[in-house]
Amino acid sequence: MPRRKVTLAYMSNKSERKISFNKRKKGLIKKASELCTLCAVDGCAIIYSPFESQPEVWPSPEETASVLSRYNSLPEIEQTRYMTNLESFTKQRLEKVKKVLHRLQIENKRKEVKCFMYKCMAGIKKPEEFDMTNADVMRSVMEETTTALNSRMRELNIVDPNDPATSVSQNLH
């Protein structure tokens, strides 16, 4: 699959570009500061710009040198442990989305079966119309519904837990 080149609109006006750069640089440094403060981590930022002869160094050149020195002293495996490229990020994201999709499909199937069960109870559907490939889901939905009904009946003092004749599950079998 060919890669598409992503392009951002280029600001042709140099003064607008400089203003935008300075705003974004300020925001980036603020975010770096908040990250370090809120998460109790060490961090630094070095920002090169065509508008300034020297790079912006945050929080200070000395602290930045210290952070970079500690980073460079780590073994390469430690330096790259949490790094990711676009391909691996996309694969990780796809796996997460697949898990969410699977969970939603299961949830939808349970809702469909529950809806079918209620339609049968209302006389709108006939039990013969049920797709037996969903029998396990139906059993689970029925057990869940029975448990919920028994619990609610106990709350309302309608059922005696010691009297099997008043239990919903006994009446279903």
Tab-separated table of C-alpha atoms in Angstrom:
chain	number	residue	atom	x	y	z
A	1	MET	CA	0.000	0.000	0.000
A	2	PRO	CA	1.598	3.305	-1.011
A	3	ARG	CA	2.063	5.863	1.718
A	4	ARG	CA	0.287	9.138	1.392
A	5	LYS	CA	2.288	12.233	2.066
A	6	VAL	CA	0.708	14.359	4.744
A	7	THR	CA	1.259	18.036	4.244
A	8	LEU	CA	0.274	20.887	6.476
A	9	ALA	CA	-0.639	24.278	5.157
A	10	TYR	CA	2.508	26.343	5.027
A	11	MET	CA	2.285	29.890	6.268
A	12	SER	CA	3.782	32.016	3.571
A	13	ASN	CA	3.809	35.195	5.636
A	14	LYS	CA	7.026	35.121	7.697
A	15	SER	CA	5.694	37.329	10.494
A	16	GLU	CA	2.577	35.123	10.908
A	17	ARG	CA	4.789	32.042	10.952
A	18	LYS	CA	7.000	33.574	13.640
A	19	ILE	CA	4.010	34.569	15.773
A	20	SER	CA	2.514	31.079	15.431
A	21	PHE	CA	5.879	29.474	16.213
A	22	ASN	CA	6.340	31.542	19.372
A	23	LYS	CA	2.821	30.726	20.625
A	24	ARG	CA	3.279	27.015	20.001
A	25	LYS	CA	6.761	27.021	21.536
A	26	LYS	CA	5.394	28.691	24.643
A	27	GLY	CA	2.589	26.082	24.811
A	28	LEU	CA	5.040	23.219	24.351
A	29	ILE	CA	7.282	24.473	27.134
A	30	LYS	CA	4.257	24.938	29.398
A	31	LYS	CA	3.163	21.338	28.706
A	32	ALA	CA	6.685	20.047	29.398
A	33	SER	CA	6.741	21.960	32.669
A	34	GLU	CA	3.326	20.610	33.694
A	35	LEU	CA	4.334	17.058	32.797
A	36	CYS	CA	7.481	17.286	34.913
A	37	THR	CA	5.639	18.855	37.842
A	38	LEU	CA	2.499	16.702	37.853
A	39	CYS	CA	4.221	13.386	37.158
A	40	ALA	CA	7.384	14.044	39.172
A	41	VAL	CA	9.657	13.271	36.222
A	42	ASP	CA	12.713	14.952	34.826
A	43	GLY	CA	12.445	16.379	31.366
A	44	CYS	CA	13.874	18.933	29.019
A	45	ALA	CA	13.229	20.544	25.674
A	46	ILE	CA	15.564	21.903	23.019
A	47	ILE	CA	13.821	23.878	20.319
A	48	TYR	CA	15.653	25.098	17.223
A	49	SER	CA	14.156	27.907	15.222
A	50	PRO	CA	14.961	29.740	12.004
A	51	PHE	CA	13.939	32.908	13.848
A	52	GLU	CA	16.602	32.752	16.561
A	53	SER	CA	20.334	32.190	16.394
A	54	GLN	CA	20.431	30.031	19.550
A	55	PRO	CA	18.052	27.180	20.406
A	56	GLU	CA	15.530	27.574	23.214
A	57	VAL	CA	16.607	25.294	26.053
A	58	TRP	CA	14.195	24.432	28.848
A	59	PRO	CA	14.393	24.415	31.866
A	60	SER	CA	18.017	25.585	31.698
A	61	PRO	CA	21.130	24.539	29.779
A	62	GLU	CA	22.614	22.951	32.926
A	63	GLU	CA	19.493	20.930	33.801
A	64	THR	CA	19.040	19.934	30.166
A	65	ALA	CA	22.659	18.735	30.013
A	66	SER	CA	22.065	16.724	33.202
A	67	VAL	CA	18.907	15.049	31.842
A	68	LEU	CA	20.570	14.253	28.510
A	69	SER	CA	23.669	12.924	30.263
A	70	ARG	CA	21.545	10.528	32.359
A	71	TYR	CA	19.643	9.447	29.254
A	72	ASN	CA	22.828	8.864	27.243
A	73	SER	CA	24.351	6.827	30.077
A	74	LEU	CA	21.494	4.313	29.900
A	75	PRO	CA	22.027	1.125	27.882
A	76	GLU	CA	20.552	1.366	24.375
A	77	ILE	CA	17.832	-1.154	25.246
A	78	GLU	CA	16.638	1.133	28.044
A	79	GLN	CA	16.796	4.213	25.830
A	80	THR	CA	14.566	2.654	23.192
A	81	ARG	CA	12.282	0.499	25.370
A	82	TYR	CA	9.233	2.739	25.083
A	83	MET	CA	9.972	4.250	21.690
A	84	THR	CA	7.645	3.328	18.887
A	85	ASN	CA	7.342	4.046	15.214
A	86	LEU	CA	4.188	4.739	13.272
A	87	GLU	CA	3.805	1.118	12.178
A	88	SER	CA	4.047	-0.378	15.677
A	89	PHE	CA	1.849	2.395	17.101
A	90	THR	CA	-0.765	1.671	14.432
A	91	LYS	CA	-0.610	-2.076	15.170
A	92	GLN	CA	-1.028	-1.463	18.911
A	93	ARG	CA	-3.936	0.876	18.275
A	94	LEU	CA	-5.536	-1.624	15.879
A	95	GLU	CA	-5.310	-4.389	18.502
A	96	LYS	CA	-7.004	-2.149	21.073
A	97	VAL	CA	-9.761	-1.279	18.603
A	98	LYS	CA	-10.233	-4.975	17.743
A	99	LYS	CA	-10.677	-5.797	21.445
A	100	VAL	CA	-13.237	-3.014	21.836
A	101	LEU	CA	-15.039	-4.220	18.693
A	102	HIS	CA	-15.126	-7.800	19.996
A	103	ARG	CA	-16.487	-6.642	23.360
A	104	LEU	CA	-19.176	-4.569	21.606
A	105	GLN	CA	-20.118	-7.482	19.334
A	106	ILE	CA	-20.611	-9.701	22.379
A	107	GLU	CA	-22.633	-6.982	24.098
A	108	ASN	CA	-24.784	-6.499	20.976
A	109	LYS	CA	-25.392	-10.242	20.658
A	110	ARG	CA	-26.540	-10.364	24.296
A	111	LYS	CA	-28.895	-7.431	23.673
A	112	GLU	CA	-30.314	-9.077	20.531
A	113	VAL	CA	-30.933	-12.333	22.396
A	114	LYS	CA	-32.481	-10.483	25.344
A	115	CYS	CA	-34.737	-8.570	22.960
A	116	PHE	CA	-35.771	-11.846	21.298
A	117	MET	CA	-36.516	-13.343	24.729
A	118	TYR	CA	-38.761	-10.402	25.670
A	119	LYS	CA	-40.528	-10.548	22.283
A	120	CYS	CA	-41.228	-14.241	22.890
A	121	MET	CA	-42.623	-13.407	26.327
A	122	ALA	CA	-44.836	-10.732	24.749
A	123	GLY	CA	-46.040	-13.150	22.063
A	124	ILE	CA	-44.463	-11.169	19.230
A	125	LYS	CA	-41.941	-13.900	18.352
A	126	LYS	CA	-42.140	-17.676	18.490
A	127	PRO	CA	-39.421	-19.702	20.259
A	128	GLU	CA	-39.078	-21.815	17.078
A	129	GLU	CA	-37.613	-18.738	15.363
A	130	PHE	CA	-34.629	-18.727	17.723
A	131	ASP	CA	-31.215	-19.369	16.165
A	132	MET	CA	-29.789	-22.217	18.249
A	133	THR	CA	-26.221	-21.094	17.561
A	134	ASN	CA	-26.960	-18.473	20.249
A	135	ALA	CA	-28.162	-21.015	22.827
A	136	ASP	CA	-25.286	-20.370	25.235
A	137	VAL	CA	-25.946	-16.634	25.084
A	138	MET	CA	-29.661	-17.223	25.707
A	139	ARG	CA	-28.909	-19.481	28.683
A	140	SER	CA	-26.638	-16.815	30.149
A	141	VAL	CA	-29.190	-14.037	29.555
A	142	MET	CA	-31.959	-16.128	31.116
A	143	GLU	CA	-29.843	-16.936	34.196
A	144	GLU	CA	-28.929	-13.270	34.557
A	145	THR	CA	-32.565	-12.201	34.214
A	146	THR	CA	-33.731	-14.869	36.662
A	147	THR	CA	-31.156	-13.811	39.230
A	148	ALA	CA	-32.154	-10.180	38.843
A	149	LEU	CA	-35.866	-11.015	39.193
A	150	ASN	CA	-35.295	-13.150	42.298
A	151	SER	CA	-33.194	-10.416	43.826
A	152	ARG	CA	-35.840	-7.770	43.125
A	153	MET	CA	-38.610	-9.990	44.469
A	154	ARG	CA	-36.625	-10.530	47.697
A	155	GLU	CA	-36.184	-6.763	47.995
A	156	LEU	CA	-39.934	-6.320	47.698
A	157	ASN	CA	-40.561	-9.227	50.127
A	158	ILE	CA	-42.568	-11.024	47.458
A	159	VAL	CA	-40.543	-14.214	47.618
A	160	ASP	CA	-39.531	-16.391	50.521
A	161	PRO	CA	-35.955	-17.556	49.860
A	162	ASN	CA	-36.728	-20.829	51.684
A	163	ASP	CA	-39.820	-21.561	49.557
A	164	PRO	CA	-38.791	-22.953	46.146
A	165	ALA	CA	-42.359	-22.554	44.871
A	166	THR	CA	-42.032	-18.761	44.849
A	167	SER	CA	-38.623	-18.677	43.171
A	168	VAL	CA	-38.563	-17.511	39.545
A	169	SER	CA	-35.931	-20.068	38.574
A	170	GLN	CA	-38.082	-22.959	39.882
A	171	ASN	CA	-40.975	-21.773	37.751
A	172	LEU	CA	-38.827	-21.621	34.619
A	173	HIS	CA	-37.678	-25.266	34.757
